[in-house]
mmCIF file of C-alpha atoms in Angstrom:
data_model
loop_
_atom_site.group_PDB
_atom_site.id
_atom_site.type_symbol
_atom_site.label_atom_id
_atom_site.label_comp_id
_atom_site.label_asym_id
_atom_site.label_seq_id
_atom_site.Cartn_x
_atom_site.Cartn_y
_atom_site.Cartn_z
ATOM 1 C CA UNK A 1 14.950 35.992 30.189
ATOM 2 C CA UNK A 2 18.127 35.650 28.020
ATOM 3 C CA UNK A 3 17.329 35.782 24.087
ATOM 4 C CA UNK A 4 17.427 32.047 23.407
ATOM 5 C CA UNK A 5 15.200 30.916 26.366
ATOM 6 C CA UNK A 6 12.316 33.481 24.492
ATOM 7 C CA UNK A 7 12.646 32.161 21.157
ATOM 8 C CA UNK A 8 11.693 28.757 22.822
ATOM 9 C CA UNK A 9 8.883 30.026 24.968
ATOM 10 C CA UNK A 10 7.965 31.030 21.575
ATOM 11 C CA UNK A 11 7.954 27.926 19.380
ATOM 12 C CA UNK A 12 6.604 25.933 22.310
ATOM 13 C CA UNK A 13 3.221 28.015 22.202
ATOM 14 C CA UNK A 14 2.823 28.011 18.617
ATOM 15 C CA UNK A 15 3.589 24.162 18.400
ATOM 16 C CA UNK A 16 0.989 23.759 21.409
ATOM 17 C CA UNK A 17 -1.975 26.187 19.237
ATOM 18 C CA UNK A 18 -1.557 23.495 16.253
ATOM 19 C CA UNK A 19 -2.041 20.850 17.927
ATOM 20 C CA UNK A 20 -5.068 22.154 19.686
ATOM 21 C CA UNK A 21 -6.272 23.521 16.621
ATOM 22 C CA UNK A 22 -5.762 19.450 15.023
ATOM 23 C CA UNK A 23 -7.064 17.978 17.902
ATOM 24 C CA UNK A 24 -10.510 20.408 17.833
ATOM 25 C CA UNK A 25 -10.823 19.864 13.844
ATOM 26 C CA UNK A 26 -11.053 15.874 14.354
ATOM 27 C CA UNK A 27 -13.542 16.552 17.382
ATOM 28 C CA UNK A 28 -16.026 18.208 15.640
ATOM 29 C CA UNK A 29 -15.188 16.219 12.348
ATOM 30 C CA UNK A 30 -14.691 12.668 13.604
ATOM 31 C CA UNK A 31 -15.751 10.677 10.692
ATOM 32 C CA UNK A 32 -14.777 13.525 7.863
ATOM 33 C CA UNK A 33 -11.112 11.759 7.338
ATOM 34 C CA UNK A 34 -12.439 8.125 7.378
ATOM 35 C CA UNK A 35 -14.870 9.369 4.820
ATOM 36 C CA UNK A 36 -12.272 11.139 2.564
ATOM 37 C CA UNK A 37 -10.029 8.119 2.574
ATOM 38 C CA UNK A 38 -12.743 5.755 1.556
ATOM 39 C CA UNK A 39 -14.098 7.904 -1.698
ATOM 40 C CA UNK A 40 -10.515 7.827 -2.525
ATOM 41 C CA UNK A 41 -10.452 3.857 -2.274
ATOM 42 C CA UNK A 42 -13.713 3.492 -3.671
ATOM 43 C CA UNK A 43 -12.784 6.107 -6.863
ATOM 44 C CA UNK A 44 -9.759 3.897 -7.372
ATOM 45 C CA UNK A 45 -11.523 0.899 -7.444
ATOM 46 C CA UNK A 46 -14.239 2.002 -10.120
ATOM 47 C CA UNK A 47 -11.847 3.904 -12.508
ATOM 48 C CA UNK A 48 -8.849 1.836 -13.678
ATOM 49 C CA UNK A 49 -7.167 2.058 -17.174
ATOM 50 C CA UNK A 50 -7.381 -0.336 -19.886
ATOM 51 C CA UNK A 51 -5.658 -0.431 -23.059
ATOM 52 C CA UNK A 52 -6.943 -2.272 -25.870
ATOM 53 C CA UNK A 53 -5.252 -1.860 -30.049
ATOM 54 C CA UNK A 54 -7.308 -1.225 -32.478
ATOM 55 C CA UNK A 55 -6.896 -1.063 -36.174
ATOM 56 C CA UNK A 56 -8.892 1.074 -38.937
ATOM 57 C CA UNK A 57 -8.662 1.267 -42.082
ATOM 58 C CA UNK A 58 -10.419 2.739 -45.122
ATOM 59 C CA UNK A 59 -12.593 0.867 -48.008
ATOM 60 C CA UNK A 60 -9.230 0.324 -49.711
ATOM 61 C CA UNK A 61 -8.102 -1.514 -47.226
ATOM 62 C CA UNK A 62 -5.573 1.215 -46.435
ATOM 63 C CA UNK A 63 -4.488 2.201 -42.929
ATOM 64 C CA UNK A 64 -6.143 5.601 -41.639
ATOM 65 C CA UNK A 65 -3.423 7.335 -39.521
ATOM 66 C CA UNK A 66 -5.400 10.760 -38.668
ATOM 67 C CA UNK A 67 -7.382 9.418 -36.016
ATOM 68 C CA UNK A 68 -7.818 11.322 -32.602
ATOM 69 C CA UNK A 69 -8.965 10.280 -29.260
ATOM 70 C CA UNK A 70 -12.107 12.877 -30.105
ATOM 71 C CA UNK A 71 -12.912 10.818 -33.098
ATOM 72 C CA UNK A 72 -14.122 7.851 -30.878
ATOM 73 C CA UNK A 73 -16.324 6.663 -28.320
ATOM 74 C CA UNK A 74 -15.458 3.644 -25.742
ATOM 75 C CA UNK A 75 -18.553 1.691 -24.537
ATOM 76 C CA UNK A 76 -17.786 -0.908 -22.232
ATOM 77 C CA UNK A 77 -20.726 -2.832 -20.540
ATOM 78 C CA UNK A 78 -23.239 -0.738 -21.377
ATOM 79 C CA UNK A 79 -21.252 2.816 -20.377
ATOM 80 C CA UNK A 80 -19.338 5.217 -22.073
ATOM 81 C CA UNK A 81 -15.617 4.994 -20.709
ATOM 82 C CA UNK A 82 -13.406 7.875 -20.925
ATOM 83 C CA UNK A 83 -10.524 7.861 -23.383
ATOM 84 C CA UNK A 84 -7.161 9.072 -22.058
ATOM 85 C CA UNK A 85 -5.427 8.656 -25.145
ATOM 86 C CA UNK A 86 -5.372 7.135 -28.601
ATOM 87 C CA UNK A 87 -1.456 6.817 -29.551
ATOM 88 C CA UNK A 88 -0.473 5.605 -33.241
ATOM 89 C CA UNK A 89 2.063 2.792 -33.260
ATOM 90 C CA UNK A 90 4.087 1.593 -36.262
ATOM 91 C CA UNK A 91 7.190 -0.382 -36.455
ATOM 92 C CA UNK A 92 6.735 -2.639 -33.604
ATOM 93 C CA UNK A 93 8.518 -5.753 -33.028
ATOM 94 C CA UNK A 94 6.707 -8.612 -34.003
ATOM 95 C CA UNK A 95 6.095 -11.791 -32.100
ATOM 96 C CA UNK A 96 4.079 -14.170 -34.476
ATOM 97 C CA UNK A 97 3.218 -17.891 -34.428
ATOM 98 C CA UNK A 98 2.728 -20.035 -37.540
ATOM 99 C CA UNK A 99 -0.168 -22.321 -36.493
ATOM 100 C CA UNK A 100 -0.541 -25.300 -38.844
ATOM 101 C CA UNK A 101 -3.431 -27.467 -38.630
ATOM 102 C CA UNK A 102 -1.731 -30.892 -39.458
ATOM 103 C CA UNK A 103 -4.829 -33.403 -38.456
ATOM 104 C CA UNK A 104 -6.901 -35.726 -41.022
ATOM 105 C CA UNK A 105 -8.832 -32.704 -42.774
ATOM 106 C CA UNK A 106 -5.495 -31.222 -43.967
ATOM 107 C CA UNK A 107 -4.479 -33.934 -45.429
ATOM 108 C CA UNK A 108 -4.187 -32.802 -49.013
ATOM 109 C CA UNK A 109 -3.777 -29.230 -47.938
ATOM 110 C CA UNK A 110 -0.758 -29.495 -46.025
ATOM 111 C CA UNK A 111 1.085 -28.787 -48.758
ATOM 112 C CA UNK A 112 -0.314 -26.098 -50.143
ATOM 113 C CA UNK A 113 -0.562 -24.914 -46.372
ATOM 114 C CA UNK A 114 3.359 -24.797 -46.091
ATOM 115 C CA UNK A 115 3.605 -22.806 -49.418
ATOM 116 C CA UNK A 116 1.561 -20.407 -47.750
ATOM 117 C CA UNK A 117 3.387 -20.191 -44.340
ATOM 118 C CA UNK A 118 6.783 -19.900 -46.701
ATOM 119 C CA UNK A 119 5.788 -17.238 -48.363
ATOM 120 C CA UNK A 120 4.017 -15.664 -45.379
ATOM 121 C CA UNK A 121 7.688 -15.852 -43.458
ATOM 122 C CA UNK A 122 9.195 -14.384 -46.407
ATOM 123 C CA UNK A 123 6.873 -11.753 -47.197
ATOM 124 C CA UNK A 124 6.446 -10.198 -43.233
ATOM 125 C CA UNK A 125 9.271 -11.315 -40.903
ATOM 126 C CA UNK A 126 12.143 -8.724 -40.377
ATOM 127 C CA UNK A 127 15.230 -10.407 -39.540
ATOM 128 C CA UNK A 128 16.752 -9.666 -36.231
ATOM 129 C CA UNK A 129 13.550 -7.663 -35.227
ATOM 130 C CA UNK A 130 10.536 -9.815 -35.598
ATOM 131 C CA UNK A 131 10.628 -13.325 -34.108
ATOM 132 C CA UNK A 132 8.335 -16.021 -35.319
ATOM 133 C CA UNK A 133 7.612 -19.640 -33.859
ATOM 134 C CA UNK A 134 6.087 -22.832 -35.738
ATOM 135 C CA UNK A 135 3.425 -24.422 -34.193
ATOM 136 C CA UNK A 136 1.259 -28.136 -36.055
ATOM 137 C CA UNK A 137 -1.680 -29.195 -34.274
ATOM 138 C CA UNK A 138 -4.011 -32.056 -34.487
ATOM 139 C CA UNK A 139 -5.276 -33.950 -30.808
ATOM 140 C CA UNK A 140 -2.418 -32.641 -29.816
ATOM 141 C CA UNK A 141 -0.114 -29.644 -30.226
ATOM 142 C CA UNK A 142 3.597 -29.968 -31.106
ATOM 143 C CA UNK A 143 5.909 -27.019 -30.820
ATOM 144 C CA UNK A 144 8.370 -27.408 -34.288
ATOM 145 C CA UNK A 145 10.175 -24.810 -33.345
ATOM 146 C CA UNK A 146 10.482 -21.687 -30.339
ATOM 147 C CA UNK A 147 10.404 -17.952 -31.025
ATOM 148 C CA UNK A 148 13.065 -16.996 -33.207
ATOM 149 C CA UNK A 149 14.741 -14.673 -35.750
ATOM 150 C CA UNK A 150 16.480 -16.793 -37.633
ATOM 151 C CA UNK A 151 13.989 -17.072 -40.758
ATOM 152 C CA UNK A 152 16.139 -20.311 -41.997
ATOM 153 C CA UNK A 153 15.192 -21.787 -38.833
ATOM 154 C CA UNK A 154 11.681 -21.126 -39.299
ATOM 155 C CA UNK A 155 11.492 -22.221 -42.560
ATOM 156 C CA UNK A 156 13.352 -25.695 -41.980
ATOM 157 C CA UNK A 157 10.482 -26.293 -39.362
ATOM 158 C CA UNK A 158 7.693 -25.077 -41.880
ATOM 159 C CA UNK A 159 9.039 -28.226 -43.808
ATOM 160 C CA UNK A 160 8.954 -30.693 -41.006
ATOM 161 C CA UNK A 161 4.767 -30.227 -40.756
ATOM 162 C CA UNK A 162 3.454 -33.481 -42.141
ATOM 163 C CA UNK A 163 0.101 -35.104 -41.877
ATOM 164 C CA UNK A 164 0.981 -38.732 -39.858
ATOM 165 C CA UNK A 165 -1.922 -41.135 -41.178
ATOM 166 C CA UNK A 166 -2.586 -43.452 -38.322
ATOM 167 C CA UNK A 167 -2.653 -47.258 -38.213
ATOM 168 C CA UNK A 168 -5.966 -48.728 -40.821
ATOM 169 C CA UNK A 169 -6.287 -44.834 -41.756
ATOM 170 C CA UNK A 170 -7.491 -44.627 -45.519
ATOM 171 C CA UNK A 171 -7.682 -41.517 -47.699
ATOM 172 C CA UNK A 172 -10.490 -40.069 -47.072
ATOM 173 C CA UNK A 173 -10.844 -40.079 -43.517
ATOM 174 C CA UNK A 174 -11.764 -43.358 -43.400
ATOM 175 C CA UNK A 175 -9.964 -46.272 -40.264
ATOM 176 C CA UNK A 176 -10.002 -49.545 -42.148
ATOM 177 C CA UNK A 177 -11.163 -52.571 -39.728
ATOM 178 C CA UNK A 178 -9.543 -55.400 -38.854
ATOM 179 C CA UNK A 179 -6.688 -54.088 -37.510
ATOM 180 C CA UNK A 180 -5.507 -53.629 -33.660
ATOM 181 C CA UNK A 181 -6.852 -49.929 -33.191
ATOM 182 C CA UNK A 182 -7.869 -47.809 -30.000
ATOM 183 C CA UNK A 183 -11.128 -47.849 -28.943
ATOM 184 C CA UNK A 184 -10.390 -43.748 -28.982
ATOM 185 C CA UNK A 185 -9.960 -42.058 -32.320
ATOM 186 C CA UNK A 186 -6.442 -41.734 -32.850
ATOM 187 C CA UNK A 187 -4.575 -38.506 -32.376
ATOM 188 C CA UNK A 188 -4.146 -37.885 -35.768
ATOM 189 C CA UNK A 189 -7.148 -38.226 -36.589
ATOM 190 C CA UNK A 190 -9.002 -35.617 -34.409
ATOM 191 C CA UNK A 191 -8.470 -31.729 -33.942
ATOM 192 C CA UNK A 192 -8.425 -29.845 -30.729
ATOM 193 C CA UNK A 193 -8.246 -26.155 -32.238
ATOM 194 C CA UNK A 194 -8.925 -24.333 -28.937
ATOM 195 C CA UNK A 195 -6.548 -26.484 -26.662
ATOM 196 C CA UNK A 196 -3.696 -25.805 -29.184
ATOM 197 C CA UNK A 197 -4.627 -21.846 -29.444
ATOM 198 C CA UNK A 198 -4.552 -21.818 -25.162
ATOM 199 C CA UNK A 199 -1.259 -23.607 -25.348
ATOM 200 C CA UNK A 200 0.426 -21.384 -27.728
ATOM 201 C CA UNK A 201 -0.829 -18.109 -26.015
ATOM 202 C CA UNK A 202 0.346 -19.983 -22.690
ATOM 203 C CA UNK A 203 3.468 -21.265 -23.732
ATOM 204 C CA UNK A 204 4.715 -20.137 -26.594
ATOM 205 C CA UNK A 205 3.770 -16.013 -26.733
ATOM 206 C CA UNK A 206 4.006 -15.819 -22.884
ATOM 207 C CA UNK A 207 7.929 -15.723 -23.584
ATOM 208 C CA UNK A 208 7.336 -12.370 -25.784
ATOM 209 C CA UNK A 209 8.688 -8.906 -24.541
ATOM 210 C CA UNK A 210 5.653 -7.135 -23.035
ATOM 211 C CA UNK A 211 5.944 -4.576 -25.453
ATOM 212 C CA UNK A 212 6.299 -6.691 -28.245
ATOM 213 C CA UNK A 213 3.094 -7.165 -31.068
ATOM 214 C CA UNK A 214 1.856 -10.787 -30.277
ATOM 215 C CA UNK A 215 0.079 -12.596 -33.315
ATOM 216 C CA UNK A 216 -1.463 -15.847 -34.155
ATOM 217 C CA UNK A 217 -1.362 -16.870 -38.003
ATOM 218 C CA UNK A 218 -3.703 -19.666 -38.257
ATOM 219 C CA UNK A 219 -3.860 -21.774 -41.045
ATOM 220 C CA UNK A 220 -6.835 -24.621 -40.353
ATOM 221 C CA UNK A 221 -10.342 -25.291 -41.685
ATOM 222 C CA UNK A 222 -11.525 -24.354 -38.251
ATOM 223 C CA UNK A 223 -12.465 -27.627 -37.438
ATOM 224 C CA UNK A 224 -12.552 -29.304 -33.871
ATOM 225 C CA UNK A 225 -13.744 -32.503 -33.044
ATOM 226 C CA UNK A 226 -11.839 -33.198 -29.513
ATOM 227 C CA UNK A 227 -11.042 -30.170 -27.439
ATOM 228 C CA UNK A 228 -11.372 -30.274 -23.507
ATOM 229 C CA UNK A 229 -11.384 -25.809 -23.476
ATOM 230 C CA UNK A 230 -14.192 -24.389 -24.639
ATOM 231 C CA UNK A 231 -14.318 -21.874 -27.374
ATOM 232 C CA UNK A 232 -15.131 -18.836 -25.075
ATOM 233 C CA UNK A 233 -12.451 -19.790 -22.403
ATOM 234 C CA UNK A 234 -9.607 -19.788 -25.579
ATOM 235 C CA UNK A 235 -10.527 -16.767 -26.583
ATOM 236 C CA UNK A 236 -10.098 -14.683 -23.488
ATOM 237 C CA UNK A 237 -7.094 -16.457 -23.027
ATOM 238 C CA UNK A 238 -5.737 -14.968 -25.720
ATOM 239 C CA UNK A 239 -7.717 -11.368 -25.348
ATOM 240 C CA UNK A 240 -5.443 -11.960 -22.060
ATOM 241 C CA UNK A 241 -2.844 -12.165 -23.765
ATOM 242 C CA UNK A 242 -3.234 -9.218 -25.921
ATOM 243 C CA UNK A 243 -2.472 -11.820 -28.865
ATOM 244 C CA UNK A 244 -4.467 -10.790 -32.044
ATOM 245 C CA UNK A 245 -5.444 -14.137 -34.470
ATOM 246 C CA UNK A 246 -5.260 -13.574 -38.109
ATOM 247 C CA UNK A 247 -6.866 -16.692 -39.633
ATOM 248 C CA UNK A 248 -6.404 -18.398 -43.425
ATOM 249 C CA UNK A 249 -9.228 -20.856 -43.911
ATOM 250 C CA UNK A 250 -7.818 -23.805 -45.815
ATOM 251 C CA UNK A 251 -10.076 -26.729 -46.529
ATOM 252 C CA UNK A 252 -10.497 -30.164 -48.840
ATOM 253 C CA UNK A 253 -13.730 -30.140 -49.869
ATOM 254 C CA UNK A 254 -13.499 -33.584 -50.808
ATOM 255 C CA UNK A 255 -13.130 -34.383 -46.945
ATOM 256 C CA UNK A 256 -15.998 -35.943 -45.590
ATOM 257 C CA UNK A 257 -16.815 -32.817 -43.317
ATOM 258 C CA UNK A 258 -17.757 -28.811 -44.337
ATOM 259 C CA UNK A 259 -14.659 -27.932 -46.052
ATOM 260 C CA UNK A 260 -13.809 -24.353 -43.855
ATOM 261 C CA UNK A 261 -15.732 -23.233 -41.191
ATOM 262 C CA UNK A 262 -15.750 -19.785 -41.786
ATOM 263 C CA UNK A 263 -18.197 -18.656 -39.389
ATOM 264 C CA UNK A 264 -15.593 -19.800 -36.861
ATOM 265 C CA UNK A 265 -12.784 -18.427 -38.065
ATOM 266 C CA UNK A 266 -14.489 -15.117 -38.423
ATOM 267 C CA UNK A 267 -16.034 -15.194 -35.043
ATOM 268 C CA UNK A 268 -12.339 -15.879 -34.031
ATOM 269 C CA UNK A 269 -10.654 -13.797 -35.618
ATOM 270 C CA UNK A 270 -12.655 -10.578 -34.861
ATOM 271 C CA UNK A 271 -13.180 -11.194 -30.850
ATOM 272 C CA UNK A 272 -9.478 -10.711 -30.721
ATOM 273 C CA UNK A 273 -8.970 -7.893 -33.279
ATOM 274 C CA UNK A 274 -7.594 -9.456 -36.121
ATOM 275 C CA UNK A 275 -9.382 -11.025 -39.245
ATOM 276 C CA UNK A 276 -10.378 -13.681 -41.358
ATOM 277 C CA UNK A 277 -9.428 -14.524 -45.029
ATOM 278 C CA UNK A 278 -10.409 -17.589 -47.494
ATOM 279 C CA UNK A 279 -8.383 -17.060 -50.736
ATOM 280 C CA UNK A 280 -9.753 -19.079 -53.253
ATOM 281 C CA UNK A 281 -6.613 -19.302 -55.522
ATOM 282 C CA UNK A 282 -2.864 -19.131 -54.811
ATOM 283 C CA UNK A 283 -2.770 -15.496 -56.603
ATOM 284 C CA UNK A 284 -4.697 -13.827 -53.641
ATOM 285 C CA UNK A 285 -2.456 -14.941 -50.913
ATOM 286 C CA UNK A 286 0.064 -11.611 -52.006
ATOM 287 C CA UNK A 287 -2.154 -9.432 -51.079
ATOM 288 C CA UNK A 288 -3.846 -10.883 -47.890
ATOM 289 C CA UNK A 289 -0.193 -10.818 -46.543
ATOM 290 C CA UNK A 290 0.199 -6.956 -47.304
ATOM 291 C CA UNK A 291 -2.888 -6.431 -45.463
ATOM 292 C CA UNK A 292 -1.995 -8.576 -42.379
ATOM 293 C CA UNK A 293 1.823 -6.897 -42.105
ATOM 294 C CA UNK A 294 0.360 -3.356 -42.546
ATOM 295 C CA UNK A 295 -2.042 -4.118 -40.008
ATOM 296 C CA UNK A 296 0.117 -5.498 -37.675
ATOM 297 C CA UNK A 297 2.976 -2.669 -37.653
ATOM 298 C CA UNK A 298 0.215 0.667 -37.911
ATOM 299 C CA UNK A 299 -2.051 0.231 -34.959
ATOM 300 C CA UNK A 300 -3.632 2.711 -32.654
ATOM 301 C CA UNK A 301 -3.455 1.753 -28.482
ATOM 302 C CA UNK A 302 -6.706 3.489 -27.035
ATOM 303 C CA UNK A 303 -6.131 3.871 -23.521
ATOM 304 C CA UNK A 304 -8.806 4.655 -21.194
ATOM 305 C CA UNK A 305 -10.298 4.631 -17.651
ATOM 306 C CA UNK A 306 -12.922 1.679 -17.230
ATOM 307 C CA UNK A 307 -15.577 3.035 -14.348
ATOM 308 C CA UNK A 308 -18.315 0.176 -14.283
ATOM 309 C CA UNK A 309 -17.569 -0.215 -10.591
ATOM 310 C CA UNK A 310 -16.397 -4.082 -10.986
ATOM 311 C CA UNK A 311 -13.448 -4.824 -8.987
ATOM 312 C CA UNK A 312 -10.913 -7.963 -9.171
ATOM 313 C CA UNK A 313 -9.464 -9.274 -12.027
ATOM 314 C CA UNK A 314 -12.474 -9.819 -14.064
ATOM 315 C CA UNK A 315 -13.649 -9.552 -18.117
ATOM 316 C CA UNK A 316 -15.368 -6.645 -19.342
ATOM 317 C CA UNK A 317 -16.995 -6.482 -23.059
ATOM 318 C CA UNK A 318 -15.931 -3.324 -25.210
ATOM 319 C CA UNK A 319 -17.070 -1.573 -28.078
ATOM 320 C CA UNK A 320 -15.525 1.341 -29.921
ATOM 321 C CA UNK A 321 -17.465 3.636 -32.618
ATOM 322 C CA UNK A 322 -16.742 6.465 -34.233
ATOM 323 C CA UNK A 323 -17.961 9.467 -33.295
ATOM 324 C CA UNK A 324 -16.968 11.921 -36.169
ATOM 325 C CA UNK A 325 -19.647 12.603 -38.913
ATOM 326 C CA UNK A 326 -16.991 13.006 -41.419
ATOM 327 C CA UNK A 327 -15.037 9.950 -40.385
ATOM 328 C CA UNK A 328 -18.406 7.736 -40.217
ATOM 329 C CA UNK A 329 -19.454 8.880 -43.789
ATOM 330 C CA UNK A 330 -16.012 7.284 -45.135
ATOM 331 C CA UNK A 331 -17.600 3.736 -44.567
ATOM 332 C CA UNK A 332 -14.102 3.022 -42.028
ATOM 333 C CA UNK A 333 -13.302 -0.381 -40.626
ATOM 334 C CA UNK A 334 -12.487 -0.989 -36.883
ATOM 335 C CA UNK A 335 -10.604 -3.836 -35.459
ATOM 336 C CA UNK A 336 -10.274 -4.414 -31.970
ATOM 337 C CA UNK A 337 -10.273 -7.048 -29.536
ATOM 338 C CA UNK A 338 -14.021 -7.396 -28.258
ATOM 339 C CA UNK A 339 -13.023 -7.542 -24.207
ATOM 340 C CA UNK A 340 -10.615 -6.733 -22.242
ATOM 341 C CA UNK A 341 -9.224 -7.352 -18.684
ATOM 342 C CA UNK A 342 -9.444 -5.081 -15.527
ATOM 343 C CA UNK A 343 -6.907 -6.078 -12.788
ATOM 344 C CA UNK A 344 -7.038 -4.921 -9.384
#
């Protein structure tokens, strides 16, 4: 036998051995591969990652930028999660929409209201980074103007947000009779808060970079008298979203109703990480702005592996608490959104 007909002979018995030896290890093992590949499945399904932001600061009101993923504990459902990482962002581009609640309780705060937005525009927006859109509400919602970074442009449509009395409408809140009106309040007249916060998180911040920070100034009394989505359902929208709500309750308390509902706002406002304020004079609107624009540009994204065995694309409730002696005797404040979503 010449040398190349050997060297086959060779490789042929080897190759045969294997697949004996393959064949004999499934034999005796027939189910150990099928089991192997469904832990695998089933350990994918019950540990996905989440990210949620979250925001701390000290009783100064000054950003804490030490943190470590050691310092905290994720609880989500009732179980401890485990935290992959806790990254510190600052400088991120900003996506934020002016909302301006133009219906019959804003009457004689719309002005004031649009001295607030101004100066808000003026005091956070970075031109040709950060993009704001203007957004006025009442029954309805009507975009003034689109994301931009032109802060001109955003001002001129700060300036076009009026309050549109409708027919027999007296100050007051009051529809004089007599008059050919719908048996339906009129649009101006009513407020649907959580349709218009859906809407912009659906059609307005949906156009956003994803790695872009999307926020919601709202500027209302957190009244609604005529929305078709519920409160809950807006909300997750936005937690969807990952678009925090920072809200300014502005109110006539000469208006026939509660002047702000701050129990609202604040609800609000904290189920989707951000906060609530209710400035009582002009003079503290300076520093409610410093403390939404540091807030919005040094965040922390805690990333971590959500294992509560729920599959699909379903809504999970989260808490986050510090876990550090030393950090928890500094009386810290954590804002986060207060859910998140797990997709398959």
């Amino acid at each position: 036998m010449d040398v190349r007909a050997r060297v086959s002979s060779l490789m042929s018995g080897w190759m045969l051995r294997l697949m004996l030896l393959a064949v004999t290890a499934f034999v005796l093992t027939p189910t150990s591969a099928f089991v192997c590949l469904a832990q695998g499945r089933a350990e994918a399904s019950q540990a996905k990652s989440a990210r949620v932001l979250l925001t701390v600061v000290d009783k100064n009101r000054n950003s804490v930028s030490t943190l470590k993923a050691e310092d905290i504990r994720v609880v989500s459902e009732g179980a401890a999660q485990e935290v992959l990482s806790l990254e510190r962002q600052t400088g991120t581009a900003l996506r934020l929409v002016l909302m301006m609640d133009a219906s019959a309780s804003q009457e004689q705060v719309l002005p004031v209201a649009r001295g607030v937005a101004l100066s808000f525009v003026d005091a956070v927006l970075r031109p040709q980074t950060d993009e704001a859109a203007v957004v006025s509400f009442t029954g309805e919602m009507t975009v003034e103007q689109n994301l931009t970074s032109e802060v001109e442009r955003v001002r001129q449509a700060i300036g076009r947000v009026r309050f549109v009395a409708p027919p027999g409408w007296k100050r007051g809140g009051i529809i004089v009779g007599g008059q050919n009106l719908p048996s339906a309040p009129p649009v101006g007249a009513s407020t649907a808060l959580w349709d218009a916060l859906w809407k912009v998180s659906d059609e307005v911040l949906s156009k956003a970079p994803p790695d872009a920070r999307r926020a919601i100034i709202l500027l209302t009394d957190g009244s609604d008298t005529s929305s078709r989505i519920k409160r809950d359902d807006a909300i997750r929208k936005l937690i969807e979203s990952g678009v925090v709500v920072y809200a300014v309750g502005l109110g006539d308390k000469t208006f026939p109703y509660d002047g702000v509902y701050k129990d609202t706002l604040t609800r609000l406002a904290e189920r989707t990480g951000g906060r609530a304020f209710f400035p009582e004079k002009s003079a503290e609107l300076d520093s409610i702005f410093a403390r939404i624009r540091q807030e919005l540009r040094e965040q922390y994204v805690v990333t971590f592996r959500s294992k509560d065995g729920k599959g699909g694309d379903s809504y999970r409730k989260v808490k986050i608490e510090l876990v550090n002696p030393e950090l928890r005797r500094q009386d810290l404040s954590l804002a986060y959104p207060q859910g998140y979503f797990v997709r398959p």
